[in-house]
């Protein structure tokens, strides 16, 4: 694969969209819902300037599920709008549901799954010339698990048995080809010194890591949910895997990731939105979000394939 054959991937997550929201959300008003149109419009312009071949959203498209009380009509309209406008940005668009991608007070992710073209509790596998991309559905909680969380959504992730089986098959079929995995909740604790909380985790991540170890072809895992930019390398089986957390588009640090994929490497570049005042407003809300400031080493790095 030559330089001309590079695959550009725009990776975004946690937009938590609510056009015309009644106020800023988050524990201390650090989320920027009232400025959604500015944030989203700026993101679209920045992404389009890079002409990506693939655009990926890692979930929490909207403010559905627990804690926000988003009206159902607003939830459906926002989710449809985001899917429509994001599909217009790149030749390919892929995504996975986040825990907030169900109507408030419900346990039903089917509307989001339908828009993304996914079977219930299952993701998809996409092949490129350079690597296999696996989108892992982490809202695979059983009906019993979902009911137990009501009236909120189950914040932690869970990979359903059928999705674990699909992952196992997809890795086996990939053979020696490099694999990149995309999911919402985290499969491994972050490197950030902030105290780890299990609500950010995929509760049965060990089952996923066991499958990774069995096949030894996963090179990188991209995750959302935690609203930070983070990266750590972890030995899984015989291989070191890079576990990356992508930043949120609704609070500090405001940004997305530009991935440049070749047969030899995956370059990861953080793209800060040119919205310094809004980013600072989010950073300083309440007691502040300095802990979310990314390590400079994570702003531009490469992963060998």
mmCIF file of C-alpha atoms in Angstrom:
data_model
loop_
_atom_site.group_PDB
_atom_site.id
_atom_site.type_symbol
_atom_site.label_atom_id
_atom_site.label_comp_id
_atom_site.label_asym_id
_atom_site.label_seq_id
_atom_site.Cartn_x
_atom_site.Cartn_y
_atom_site.Cartn_z
ATOM 1 C CA UNK A 1 0.000 0.000 0.000
ATOM 2 C CA UNK A 2 1.489 3.355 -1.072
ATOM 3 C CA UNK A 3 1.000 6.778 0.481
ATOM 4 C CA UNK A 4 -1.725 7.320 -2.120
ATOM 5 C CA UNK A 5 -3.533 4.312 -0.669
ATOM 6 C CA UNK A 6 -3.800 5.733 2.847
ATOM 7 C CA UNK A 7 -7.220 5.347 4.422
ATOM 8 C CA UNK A 8 -8.352 8.392 6.404
ATOM 9 C CA UNK A 9 -10.794 7.685 9.209
ATOM 10 C CA UNK A 10 -12.550 10.374 11.248
ATOM 11 C CA UNK A 11 -13.383 9.056 14.723
ATOM 12 C CA UNK A 12 -15.857 10.856 16.975
ATOM 13 C CA UNK A 13 -17.795 9.964 20.094
ATOM 14 C CA UNK A 14 -20.161 11.197 22.803
ATOM 15 C CA UNK A 15 -21.860 14.069 21.000
ATOM 16 C CA UNK A 16 -24.732 13.914 23.543
ATOM 17 C CA UNK A 17 -26.755 15.993 21.115
ATOM 18 C CA UNK A 18 -29.861 17.832 22.262
ATOM 19 C CA UNK A 19 -30.626 20.778 19.978
ATOM 20 C CA UNK A 20 -32.519 23.455 21.951
ATOM 21 C CA UNK A 21 -31.561 21.792 25.249
ATOM 22 C CA UNK A 22 -32.914 23.532 28.368
ATOM 23 C CA UNK A 23 -29.413 23.913 29.829
ATOM 24 C CA UNK A 24 -25.904 22.511 30.185
ATOM 25 C CA UNK A 25 -25.612 19.003 31.625
ATOM 26 C CA UNK A 26 -22.963 16.997 33.441
ATOM 27 C CA UNK A 27 -22.362 17.064 37.151
ATOM 28 C CA UNK A 28 -21.364 20.741 37.072
ATOM 29 C CA UNK A 29 -22.684 22.044 33.781
ATOM 30 C CA UNK A 30 -19.492 21.132 31.946
ATOM 31 C CA UNK A 31 -21.348 19.640 28.985
ATOM 32 C CA UNK A 32 -22.158 22.104 26.223
ATOM 33 C CA UNK A 33 -25.615 21.077 24.977
ATOM 34 C CA UNK A 34 -26.865 24.689 24.580
ATOM 35 C CA UNK A 35 -23.997 25.286 22.128
ATOM 36 C CA UNK A 36 -24.593 22.072 20.169
ATOM 37 C CA UNK A 37 -25.146 23.813 16.813
ATOM 38 C CA UNK A 38 -21.819 25.649 17.081
ATOM 39 C CA UNK A 39 -19.900 22.557 18.215
ATOM 40 C CA UNK A 40 -21.438 20.197 15.660
ATOM 41 C CA UNK A 41 -21.177 22.664 12.758
ATOM 42 C CA UNK A 42 -17.520 23.331 13.568
ATOM 43 C CA UNK A 43 -16.834 19.591 13.740
ATOM 44 C CA UNK A 44 -18.476 18.921 10.365
ATOM 45 C CA UNK A 45 -16.447 21.665 8.690
ATOM 46 C CA UNK A 46 -13.184 20.415 10.195
ATOM 47 C CA UNK A 47 -13.836 16.795 9.235
ATOM 48 C CA UNK A 48 -14.878 17.651 5.691
ATOM 49 C CA UNK A 49 -11.607 19.545 5.198
ATOM 50 C CA UNK A 50 -9.800 16.194 5.610
ATOM 51 C CA UNK A 51 -12.039 14.232 3.186
ATOM 52 C CA UNK A 52 -12.118 10.997 5.211
ATOM 53 C CA UNK A 53 -13.053 7.741 3.518
ATOM 54 C CA UNK A 54 -14.675 6.457 6.732
ATOM 55 C CA UNK A 55 -16.472 8.261 9.563
ATOM 56 C CA UNK A 56 -17.037 6.428 12.865
ATOM 57 C CA UNK A 57 -19.185 7.388 15.865
ATOM 58 C CA UNK A 58 -18.555 5.402 19.072
ATOM 59 C CA UNK A 59 -21.946 6.047 20.654
ATOM 60 C CA UNK A 60 -23.897 8.361 22.935
ATOM 61 C CA UNK A 61 -25.199 10.224 19.923
ATOM 62 C CA UNK A 62 -27.856 11.941 22.037
ATOM 63 C CA UNK A 63 -29.053 12.616 25.592
ATOM 64 C CA UNK A 64 -31.374 9.625 25.752
ATOM 65 C CA UNK A 65 -31.368 6.987 28.461
ATOM 66 C CA UNK A 66 -31.015 7.892 32.118
ATOM 67 C CA UNK A 67 -30.156 11.193 33.839
ATOM 68 C CA UNK A 68 -31.154 13.638 31.057
ATOM 69 C CA UNK A 69 -34.971 13.178 30.794
ATOM 70 C CA UNK A 70 -34.810 14.078 27.109
ATOM 71 C CA UNK A 71 -38.330 14.096 25.578
ATOM 72 C CA UNK A 72 -38.862 11.141 23.274
ATOM 73 C CA UNK A 73 -39.691 13.281 20.237
ATOM 74 C CA UNK A 74 -36.456 15.256 20.673
ATOM 75 C CA UNK A 75 -34.483 12.013 21.107
ATOM 76 C CA UNK A 76 -35.769 10.450 17.878
ATOM 77 C CA UNK A 77 -35.340 13.676 15.893
ATOM 78 C CA UNK A 78 -31.772 14.245 17.113
ATOM 79 C CA UNK A 79 -30.700 10.660 16.465
ATOM 80 C CA UNK A 80 -32.144 10.700 12.958
ATOM 81 C CA UNK A 81 -30.542 14.063 12.214
ATOM 82 C CA UNK A 82 -27.072 13.021 13.353
ATOM 83 C CA UNK A 83 -27.175 9.789 11.360
ATOM 84 C CA UNK A 84 -28.373 11.632 8.258
ATOM 85 C CA UNK A 85 -25.798 14.425 8.439
ATOM 86 C CA UNK A 86 -22.883 12.178 9.377
ATOM 87 C CA UNK A 87 -23.600 9.822 6.490
ATOM 88 C CA UNK A 88 -23.200 12.779 4.125
ATOM 89 C CA UNK A 89 -19.639 13.473 5.320
ATOM 90 C CA UNK A 90 -17.815 10.338 4.125
ATOM 91 C CA UNK A 91 -18.360 7.440 1.699
ATOM 92 C CA UNK A 92 -18.660 5.055 4.673
ATOM 93 C CA UNK A 93 -20.283 5.699 8.035
ATOM 94 C CA UNK A 94 -20.249 3.208 10.913
ATOM 95 C CA UNK A 95 -21.248 3.427 14.539
ATOM 96 C CA UNK A 96 -22.180 1.573 17.694
ATOM 97 C CA UNK A 97 -24.829 2.509 20.261
ATOM 98 C CA UNK A 98 -23.807 4.078 23.542
ATOM 99 C CA UNK A 99 -25.657 3.616 26.812
ATOM 100 C CA UNK A 100 -27.584 6.879 26.198
ATOM 101 C CA UNK A 101 -28.869 5.844 22.761
ATOM 102 C CA UNK A 102 -32.273 4.673 23.974
ATOM 103 C CA UNK A 103 -35.360 6.738 24.847
ATOM 104 C CA UNK A 104 -35.489 8.072 28.409
ATOM 105 C CA UNK A 105 -36.951 5.589 30.885
ATOM 106 C CA UNK A 106 -36.587 2.684 28.455
ATOM 107 C CA UNK A 107 -34.217 -0.193 27.770
ATOM 108 C CA UNK A 108 -34.757 -0.225 24.007
ATOM 109 C CA UNK A 109 -31.785 0.391 21.702
ATOM 110 C CA UNK A 110 -33.601 -0.867 18.591
ATOM 111 C CA UNK A 111 -34.155 2.553 16.981
ATOM 112 C CA UNK A 112 -30.447 3.364 17.114
ATOM 113 C CA UNK A 113 -29.525 -0.151 15.983
ATOM 114 C CA UNK A 114 -31.882 0.212 13.032
ATOM 115 C CA UNK A 115 -30.384 3.524 11.931
ATOM 116 C CA UNK A 116 -26.905 1.966 12.128
ATOM 117 C CA UNK A 117 -27.984 -1.171 10.266
ATOM 118 C CA UNK A 118 -27.171 -3.457 13.198
ATOM 119 C CA UNK A 119 -28.876 -6.586 14.474
ATOM 120 C CA UNK A 120 -30.017 -6.460 18.131
ATOM 121 C CA UNK A 121 -27.017 -6.502 20.507
ATOM 122 C CA UNK A 122 -24.603 -7.090 17.593
ATOM 123 C CA UNK A 123 -22.032 -4.965 15.787
ATOM 124 C CA UNK A 124 -20.421 -5.511 12.408
ATOM 125 C CA UNK A 125 -17.096 -6.327 10.760
ATOM 126 C CA UNK A 126 -15.666 -4.218 7.928
ATOM 127 C CA UNK A 127 -12.577 -5.095 5.903
ATOM 128 C CA UNK A 128 -10.192 -2.561 4.391
ATOM 129 C CA UNK A 129 -7.069 -3.180 2.333
ATOM 130 C CA UNK A 130 -4.907 -2.515 5.404
ATOM 131 C CA UNK A 131 -6.805 -4.007 8.348
ATOM 132 C CA UNK A 132 -10.030 -5.580 9.573
ATOM 133 C CA UNK A 133 -12.285 -3.236 11.565
ATOM 134 C CA UNK A 134 -14.573 -4.798 14.176
ATOM 135 C CA UNK A 135 -17.382 -2.748 15.705
ATOM 136 C CA UNK A 136 -18.224 -4.320 19.055
ATOM 137 C CA UNK A 137 -21.730 -3.673 20.452
ATOM 138 C CA UNK A 138 -21.366 -3.096 24.196
ATOM 139 C CA UNK A 139 -25.048 -2.483 25.032
ATOM 140 C CA UNK A 140 -25.658 -6.221 24.984
ATOM 141 C CA UNK A 141 -27.170 -6.459 28.472
ATOM 142 C CA UNK A 142 -29.851 -9.084 28.959
ATOM 143 C CA UNK A 143 -33.455 -7.982 29.440
ATOM 144 C CA UNK A 144 -33.023 -8.736 33.137
ATOM 145 C CA UNK A 145 -29.921 -6.525 33.385
ATOM 146 C CA UNK A 146 -31.682 -3.713 31.566
ATOM 147 C CA UNK A 147 -34.799 -3.886 33.739
ATOM 148 C CA UNK A 148 -32.640 -3.826 36.887
ATOM 149 C CA UNK A 149 -31.130 -0.493 35.773
ATOM 150 C CA UNK A 150 -34.460 1.256 35.150
ATOM 151 C CA UNK A 151 -35.362 4.102 35.188
ATOM 152 C CA UNK A 152 -31.752 4.740 34.142
ATOM 153 C CA UNK A 153 -29.732 2.988 31.472
ATOM 154 C CA UNK A 154 -27.061 0.396 32.389
ATOM 155 C CA UNK A 155 -24.043 2.713 32.423
ATOM 156 C CA UNK A 156 -21.428 -0.059 32.281
ATOM 157 C CA UNK A 157 -21.064 -2.118 29.121
ATOM 158 C CA UNK A 158 -21.875 -5.768 28.548
ATOM 159 C CA UNK A 159 -21.047 -7.901 25.499
ATOM 160 C CA UNK A 160 -23.794 -10.417 24.724
ATOM 161 C CA UNK A 161 -22.898 -14.072 24.207
ATOM 162 C CA UNK A 162 -23.785 -13.938 20.510
ATOM 163 C CA UNK A 163 -21.569 -10.868 20.090
ATOM 164 C CA UNK A 164 -18.665 -12.642 21.831
ATOM 165 C CA UNK A 165 -19.126 -15.529 19.390
ATOM 166 C CA UNK A 166 -19.163 -13.106 16.441
ATOM 167 C CA UNK A 167 -15.971 -11.471 17.724
ATOM 168 C CA UNK A 168 -14.295 -14.871 18.045
ATOM 169 C CA UNK A 169 -15.272 -15.798 14.462
ATOM 170 C CA UNK A 170 -14.200 -12.433 13.062
ATOM 171 C CA UNK A 171 -10.761 -12.668 14.680
ATOM 172 C CA UNK A 172 -10.323 -16.281 13.596
ATOM 173 C CA UNK A 173 -11.234 -15.424 10.006
ATOM 174 C CA UNK A 174 -8.820 -12.473 10.027
ATOM 175 C CA UNK A 175 -5.869 -14.823 10.523
ATOM 176 C CA UNK A 176 -2.637 -12.810 10.442
ATOM 177 C CA UNK A 177 -4.332 -9.626 9.223
ATOM 178 C CA UNK A 178 -4.193 -6.749 11.744
ATOM 179 C CA UNK A 179 -7.466 -5.987 13.507
ATOM 180 C CA UNK A 180 -8.718 -2.716 15.015
ATOM 181 C CA UNK A 181 -11.671 -2.856 17.427
ATOM 182 C CA UNK A 182 -14.162 -0.047 18.097
ATOM 183 C CA UNK A 183 -16.595 -0.033 21.044
ATOM 184 C CA UNK A 184 -18.317 2.349 23.485
ATOM 185 C CA UNK A 185 -17.438 1.406 27.071
ATOM 186 C CA UNK A 186 -13.853 0.689 28.070
ATOM 187 C CA UNK A 187 -12.279 -2.754 27.848
ATOM 188 C CA UNK A 188 -9.331 -1.761 30.045
ATOM 189 C CA UNK A 189 -8.829 0.944 32.714
ATOM 190 C CA UNK A 190 -7.331 4.206 31.498
ATOM 191 C CA UNK A 191 -3.784 5.478 32.046
ATOM 192 C CA UNK A 192 -5.073 8.794 33.446
ATOM 193 C CA UNK A 193 -4.215 9.140 37.185
ATOM 194 C CA UNK A 194 -7.852 9.879 37.997
ATOM 195 C CA UNK A 195 -9.433 7.174 40.168
ATOM 196 C CA UNK A 196 -10.968 4.418 38.029
ATOM 197 C CA UNK A 197 -14.713 3.823 38.322
ATOM 198 C CA UNK A 198 -16.405 0.625 37.156
ATOM 199 C CA UNK A 199 -19.234 2.589 35.530
ATOM 200 C CA UNK A 200 -16.793 3.327 32.689
ATOM 201 C CA UNK A 201 -16.030 -0.352 32.137
ATOM 202 C CA UNK A 202 -17.373 -3.186 30.049
ATOM 203 C CA UNK A 203 -18.338 -5.487 32.925
ATOM 204 C CA UNK A 204 -17.398 -8.715 31.127
ATOM 205 C CA UNK A 205 -14.269 -7.316 29.481
ATOM 206 C CA UNK A 206 -12.230 -10.345 30.627
ATOM 207 C CA UNK A 207 -14.218 -12.505 28.207
ATOM 208 C CA UNK A 208 -13.293 -10.111 25.395
ATOM 209 C CA UNK A 209 -9.620 -9.995 26.384
ATOM 210 C CA UNK A 210 -9.503 -13.790 26.513
ATOM 211 C CA UNK A 211 -10.685 -13.879 22.906
ATOM 212 C CA UNK A 212 -8.079 -11.261 21.940
ATOM 213 C CA UNK A 213 -5.370 -13.365 23.599
ATOM 214 C CA UNK A 214 -6.449 -16.494 21.759
ATOM 215 C CA UNK A 215 -5.991 -14.923 18.316
ATOM 216 C CA UNK A 216 -3.152 -12.396 18.799
ATOM 217 C CA UNK A 217 -4.158 -10.178 15.875
ATOM 218 C CA UNK A 218 -5.762 -7.153 17.581
ATOM 219 C CA UNK A 219 -3.462 -4.121 17.364
ATOM 220 C CA UNK A 220 -5.640 -1.341 18.767
ATOM 221 C CA UNK A 221 -8.945 -0.760 20.561
ATOM 222 C CA UNK A 222 -10.785 2.571 20.338
ATOM 223 C CA UNK A 223 -13.359 3.381 23.039
ATOM 224 C CA UNK A 224 -15.618 6.295 24.023
ATOM 225 C CA UNK A 225 -17.823 6.847 27.090
ATOM 226 C CA UNK A 226 -15.242 8.404 29.459
ATOM 227 C CA UNK A 227 -15.044 11.837 27.771
ATOM 228 C CA UNK A 228 -11.233 11.964 27.821
ATOM 229 C CA UNK A 229 -8.309 11.428 25.466
ATOM 230 C CA UNK A 230 -6.217 8.574 26.816
ATOM 231 C CA UNK A 231 -3.895 5.816 25.621
ATOM 232 C CA UNK A 232 -2.134 2.904 27.231
ATOM 233 C CA UNK A 233 -0.435 -0.218 25.899
ATOM 234 C CA UNK A 234 -1.323 -3.506 27.566
ATOM 235 C CA UNK A 235 0.069 -6.999 27.035
ATOM 236 C CA UNK A 236 -2.753 -9.332 26.050
ATOM 237 C CA UNK A 237 -1.671 -12.855 25.246
ATOM 238 C CA UNK A 238 1.546 -12.621 23.251
ATOM 239 C CA UNK A 239 0.884 -9.123 21.918
ATOM 240 C CA UNK A 240 0.853 -5.524 23.133
ATOM 241 C CA UNK A 241 -2.449 -3.812 22.340
ATOM 242 C CA UNK A 242 -2.989 -0.035 22.359
ATOM 243 C CA UNK A 243 -6.195 0.888 24.207
ATOM 244 C CA UNK A 244 -7.253 4.400 23.189
ATOM 245 C CA UNK A 245 -10.097 6.458 24.641
ATOM 246 C CA UNK A 246 -11.432 9.059 22.218
ATOM 247 C CA UNK A 247 -12.359 12.548 23.478
ATOM 248 C CA UNK A 248 -15.947 13.723 23.720
ATOM 249 C CA UNK A 249 -17.504 16.283 21.400
ATOM 250 C CA UNK A 250 -19.650 17.741 24.183
ATOM 251 C CA UNK A 251 -17.088 18.815 26.787
ATOM 252 C CA UNK A 252 -13.428 19.593 27.384
ATOM 253 C CA UNK A 253 -11.267 18.660 25.612
ATOM 254 C CA UNK A 254 -13.450 19.349 22.573
ATOM 255 C CA UNK A 255 -12.092 17.284 19.715
ATOM 256 C CA UNK A 256 -11.988 14.174 17.553
ATOM 257 C CA UNK A 257 -9.368 11.759 16.215
ATOM 258 C CA UNK A 258 -8.008 11.574 12.688
ATOM 259 C CA UNK A 259 -6.761 8.056 11.959
ATOM 260 C CA UNK A 260 -4.481 7.436 8.992
ATOM 261 C CA UNK A 261 -4.331 3.746 8.164
ATOM 262 C CA UNK A 262 -1.717 2.065 5.967
ATOM 263 C CA UNK A 263 -0.496 -1.502 5.686
ATOM 264 C CA UNK A 264 2.419 -0.634 8.009
ATOM 265 C CA UNK A 265 0.916 1.618 10.684
ATOM 266 C CA UNK A 266 -1.999 3.471 12.158
ATOM 267 C CA UNK A 267 -1.366 7.142 12.890
ATOM 268 C CA UNK A 268 -3.613 8.738 15.552
ATOM 269 C CA UNK A 269 -3.905 12.542 15.604
ATOM 270 C CA UNK A 270 -6.022 14.572 18.001
ATOM 271 C CA UNK A 271 -7.966 17.352 16.303
ATOM 272 C CA UNK A 272 -8.990 20.071 18.759
ATOM 273 C CA UNK A 273 -12.002 22.044 17.610
ATOM 274 C CA UNK A 274 -11.128 25.746 17.121
ATOM 275 C CA UNK A 275 -13.517 26.744 19.898
ATOM 276 C CA UNK A 276 -11.126 27.889 22.596
ATOM 277 C CA UNK A 277 -13.673 29.898 24.589
ATOM 278 C CA UNK A 278 -16.204 27.083 24.759
ATOM 279 C CA UNK A 279 -13.504 24.557 25.609
ATOM 280 C CA UNK A 280 -12.282 26.801 28.433
ATOM 281 C CA UNK A 281 -15.840 27.299 29.661
ATOM 282 C CA UNK A 282 -16.236 23.529 29.923
ATOM 283 C CA UNK A 283 -12.805 23.055 31.517
ATOM 284 C CA UNK A 284 -13.448 25.560 34.289
ATOM 285 C CA UNK A 285 -17.077 24.651 35.092
ATOM 286 C CA UNK A 286 -17.563 23.784 38.768
ATOM 287 C CA UNK A 287 -14.384 22.438 40.340
ATOM 288 C CA UNK A 288 -12.863 22.181 36.867
ATOM 289 C CA UNK A 289 -11.824 19.413 34.502
ATOM 290 C CA UNK A 290 -8.044 19.764 34.449
ATOM 291 C CA UNK A 291 -7.815 16.022 35.039
ATOM 292 C CA UNK A 292 -9.166 15.575 31.521
ATOM 293 C CA UNK A 293 -6.185 17.390 29.974
ATOM 294 C CA UNK A 294 -4.477 14.855 27.696
ATOM 295 C CA UNK A 295 -0.845 13.841 27.895
ATOM 296 C CA UNK A 296 1.004 15.584 25.003
ATOM 297 C CA UNK A 297 2.264 12.152 23.907
ATOM 298 C CA UNK A 298 -1.289 11.199 22.978
ATOM 299 C CA UNK A 299 -1.847 14.086 20.581
ATOM 300 C CA UNK A 300 -0.009 12.423 17.672
ATOM 301 C CA UNK A 301 1.342 8.874 17.735
ATOM 302 C CA UNK A 302 1.683 5.757 15.592
ATOM 303 C CA UNK A 303 0.778 2.125 16.171
ATOM 304 C CA UNK A 304 2.677 -0.460 14.188
ATOM 305 C CA UNK A 305 0.564 -2.989 12.335
#
